[in-house]
Short mmCIF file of C-alpha atoms in Angstrom, two decimals:
data_model
loop_
_atom_site.label_atom_id
_atom_site.label_comp_id
_atom_site.label_asym_id
_atom_site.label_seq_id
_atom_site.Cartn_x
_atom_site.Cartn_y
_atom_site.Cartn_z
CA ILE J 17 132.42 27.84 170.11
CA GLY J 18 129.62 27.49 167.65
CA ASN J 19 128.39 28.59 164.26
CA LEU J 20 124.93 28.36 162.78
CA THR J 21 124.35 29.02 159.10
CA ILE J 22 120.81 29.50 157.81
CA ALA J 23 120.61 29.51 154.01
CA ASP J 24 118.68 28.42 150.94
CA GLY J 25 115.27 29.43 152.32
CA GLY J 26 115.69 27.35 155.46
CA THR J 27 114.15 28.42 158.77
CA VAL J 28 115.45 27.87 162.29
CA SER J 29 112.80 28.32 164.95
CA ILE J 30 113.82 28.68 168.58
CA GLY J 31 110.91 27.86 170.78
CA ARG J 32 110.51 26.47 174.22
CA ILE J 33 110.06 22.99 175.52
CA ARG J 34 107.11 22.41 177.77
CA TYR J 35 106.11 19.26 179.53
CA ASP J 36 102.58 17.98 179.11
CA TYR J 37 100.96 15.24 181.09
CA VAL J 38 99.69 12.43 178.94
CA ASP J 39 96.69 10.59 180.38
CA GLU J 40 97.05 7.70 177.96
CA SER J 41 99.44 5.86 180.28
CA PRO J 42 98.48 4.49 183.69
CA SER J 43 101.10 6.64 185.39
CA GLY J 44 100.09 9.90 183.65
CA SER J 45 103.69 10.41 182.45
CA GLN J 46 105.16 13.63 181.11
CA VAL J 47 106.08 14.16 177.47
CA ALA J 48 108.34 16.94 176.21
CA VAL J 49 106.62 19.04 173.53
CA PHE J 50 108.34 21.68 171.39
CA ASP J 51 106.24 24.83 171.33
CA ASN J 52 107.23 27.67 169.00
CA SER J 53 104.18 29.77 169.86
CA ILE J 54 106.46 31.42 172.41
CA LEU J 55 109.80 32.08 170.78
CA GLY J 56 113.05 31.67 172.67
CA LYS J 57 116.34 33.57 172.65
CA LEU J 58 119.52 32.82 170.72
CA TYR J 59 122.70 33.50 172.71
CA LEU J 60 125.97 34.31 170.90
CA GLY J 61 129.33 34.60 172.69
CA THR J 62 127.81 34.13 176.13
CA GLU J 63 131.06 33.52 178.07
CA VAL J 64 134.08 35.85 177.99
CA THR J 65 136.08 33.22 176.09
CA GLY J 66 133.10 32.07 174.04
CA THR J 67 132.53 32.65 170.35
CA GLY J 68 129.40 32.19 168.31
CA SER J 69 128.21 33.26 164.90
CA LEU J 70 124.85 33.26 163.20
CA ASN J 71 125.35 33.36 159.44
CA ILE J 72 122.49 34.40 157.20
CA GLY J 73 123.37 33.04 153.75
CA ALA J 74 126.98 31.97 154.23
CA ALA J 75 129.75 32.33 156.77
CA GLU J 76 132.37 35.05 156.45
CA GLY J 77 135.05 34.03 153.97
CA TYR J 78 132.66 31.97 151.85
CA ALA J 79 130.71 32.87 148.70
CA ALA J 80 127.36 34.51 149.45
CA ALA J 81 124.33 32.18 149.42
CA SER J 82 120.58 32.68 149.40
CA THR J 83 118.99 33.79 152.65
CA GLY J 84 117.50 31.80 155.45
CA PHE J 85 115.18 32.87 158.26
CA LEU J 86 115.43 32.94 162.04
CA GLU J 87 112.37 32.72 164.26
CA ALA J 88 113.47 33.84 167.73
CA SER J 89 112.36 36.48 170.20
CA GLU J 90 115.84 38.01 170.30
CA ILE J 91 119.55 37.48 169.81
CA VAL J 92 121.56 38.18 172.97
CA PHE J 93 125.24 39.03 172.57
CA GLY J 94 127.21 38.08 175.69
CA ALA J 95 130.66 38.95 177.03
CA GLY J 96 132.44 36.89 174.37
CA ASP J 97 132.76 37.19 170.61
CA GLY J 98 129.25 37.05 169.12
CA ASN J 99 128.68 37.75 165.44
CA LEU J 100 125.63 38.15 163.24
CA VAL J 101 126.83 37.78 159.64
CA PHE J 102 124.76 38.81 156.61
CA ASN J 103 126.45 37.23 153.58
CA HIS J 104 123.61 36.57 151.17
CA THR J 105 122.56 37.01 147.55
CA ASP J 106 119.22 38.83 148.01
CA THR J 107 119.63 42.24 146.39
CA SER J 108 115.89 42.99 146.05
CA GLY J 109 115.70 45.01 149.28
CA LEU J 110 112.94 42.68 150.49
CA TYR J 111 115.01 40.66 152.98
CA GLU J 112 114.03 41.96 156.42
CA PHE J 113 115.71 40.91 159.65
CA ASN J 114 113.40 41.86 162.52
CA THR J 115 114.60 39.71 165.43
CA ALA J 116 115.52 41.95 168.39
CA LEU J 117 119.26 42.39 169.01
CA ASN J 118 120.52 43.01 172.54
CA SER J 119 123.99 43.36 174.03
CA SER J 120 123.95 41.92 177.56
CA VAL J 121 127.36 43.52 178.08
CA ALA J 122 127.84 47.09 176.83
CA GLY J 123 129.72 47.26 173.53
CA GLN J 124 129.52 43.52 172.82
CA GLY J 125 128.37 41.88 169.62
CA THR J 126 129.18 42.48 165.98
CA ILE J 127 126.88 42.79 162.98
CA LYS J 128 128.76 42.08 159.74
CA GLN J 129 127.12 43.10 156.46
CA LEU J 130 129.17 41.40 153.73
CA ALA J 131 126.83 40.90 150.75
CA GLY J 132 123.20 41.36 149.74
CA VAL J 133 120.69 43.96 150.90
CA THR J 134 119.60 43.59 154.53
CA VAL J 135 116.78 45.69 155.95
CA LEU J 136 116.41 46.27 159.71
CA ASN J 137 112.84 47.45 160.33
CA SER J 138 112.62 47.04 164.10
CA ASP J 139 113.97 48.88 167.15
CA GLN J 140 117.53 47.61 167.69
CA SER J 141 118.50 50.20 170.32
CA GLY J 142 119.36 47.36 172.75
CA PHE J 143 122.34 46.52 170.55
CA THR J 144 125.45 48.45 171.66
CA GLY J 145 128.16 46.55 169.77
CA LYS J 146 129.84 47.15 166.43
CA THR J 147 128.36 47.19 162.94
CA LEU J 148 130.83 46.51 160.14
CA VAL J 149 129.70 47.05 156.56
CA SER J 150 132.14 45.79 153.95
CA GLY J 151 129.79 44.90 151.10
CA GLY J 152 126.19 44.99 150.02
CA GLU J 153 123.74 47.33 151.76
CA LEU J 154 122.52 47.57 155.34
CA ILE J 155 119.35 49.65 155.60
CA VAL J 156 118.23 50.87 159.04
CA ASN J 157 114.56 51.88 158.96
CA ASP J 158 114.07 52.17 162.73
CA ILE J 159 116.79 52.42 165.42
CA LEU J 160 120.21 50.78 165.59
CA GLY J 161 122.58 51.26 168.52
CA GLY J 162 126.33 50.78 168.75
CA ASN J 163 129.07 52.10 166.48
CA ALA J 164 129.53 51.49 162.77
CA THR J 165 132.46 51.25 160.38
CA VAL J 166 131.83 51.21 156.63
CA ASN J 167 134.74 49.75 154.67
CA GLY J 168 132.75 49.06 151.52
CA GLY J 169 129.13 48.79 150.53
CA LEU J 170 126.44 51.09 151.88
CA LEU J 171 124.98 51.94 155.27
CA GLN J 172 121.63 53.67 154.79
CA VAL J 173 119.98 55.25 157.83
CA ASN J 174 116.29 56.02 157.27
CA GLY J 175 115.60 55.94 160.99
CA THR J 176 118.05 56.61 163.83
CA PHE J 177 121.62 55.46 164.35
CA ASN J 178 122.68 55.95 167.98
CA GLY J 179 126.46 55.65 167.70
CA SER J 180 129.56 56.93 165.98
CA THR J 181 130.15 56.12 162.33
CA ALA J 182 133.42 55.87 160.42
CA ILE J 183 133.22 55.79 156.61
CA ASN J 184 136.49 54.51 155.15
CA ASP J 185 135.67 53.11 151.73
CA GLY J 186 131.96 52.91 151.25
CA LYS J 187 128.88 55.10 151.42
CA LEU J 188 126.61 56.45 154.13
CA VAL J 189 123.14 57.68 153.21
CA ILE J 190 121.31 59.59 155.94
CA ASP J 191 117.59 60.17 155.65
CA GLY J 192 117.04 60.07 159.38
CA LEU J 193 119.03 60.86 162.54
CA LEU J 194 122.71 60.23 163.17
CA LEU J 195 123.13 60.81 166.90
CA GLY J 196 126.87 60.18 167.14
CA ASN J 197 130.01 61.47 165.47
CA ALA J 198 130.71 60.72 161.82
CA THR J 199 134.20 60.49 160.39
CA VAL J 200 134.08 60.34 156.61
CA ASN J 201 137.04 59.07 154.62
CA GLY J 202 134.82 57.65 151.86
CA GLY J 203 131.51 58.81 150.41
CA LEU J 204 128.65 60.63 152.08
CA LEU J 205 125.41 60.83 150.09
#
């Protein structure tokens, strides 16, 4: 069980640790060196009973906060309950989240758009989980996999959405491809 909140302009960088030999000592000992030139992966909900959340801004249930930034090669959603929560105050449309999202188990992982405007500009077809939009705006400019439910706020697809979409009390704007079924109980623009 774990939660990581990145807010207030903070950055979390997931790199690798490499071991370098240091010739300064007589034994030529090894020293661990953090190297973020090769970014590592962030795992959320790895085990079936595991839970993990990455919160951008604030955690679900808390007041939205300013954004933070993740430097990682990808987020991997495992067999457990992994969540990526966007609960931030940036409404400019300039906050881009471009870290790759991948579901290691089909249908796993949840993206929660709660507040702010979040822009996905990269290919997220490796994500096959659920996207829940209940506030703010989630803008997909490339590809997003999985299924979506919009209970408030706006889901804007300028690229391709590969799953089914249910619009209950929010809006869906399509200026791209919707490759699944859409059930609209709210607004379609």
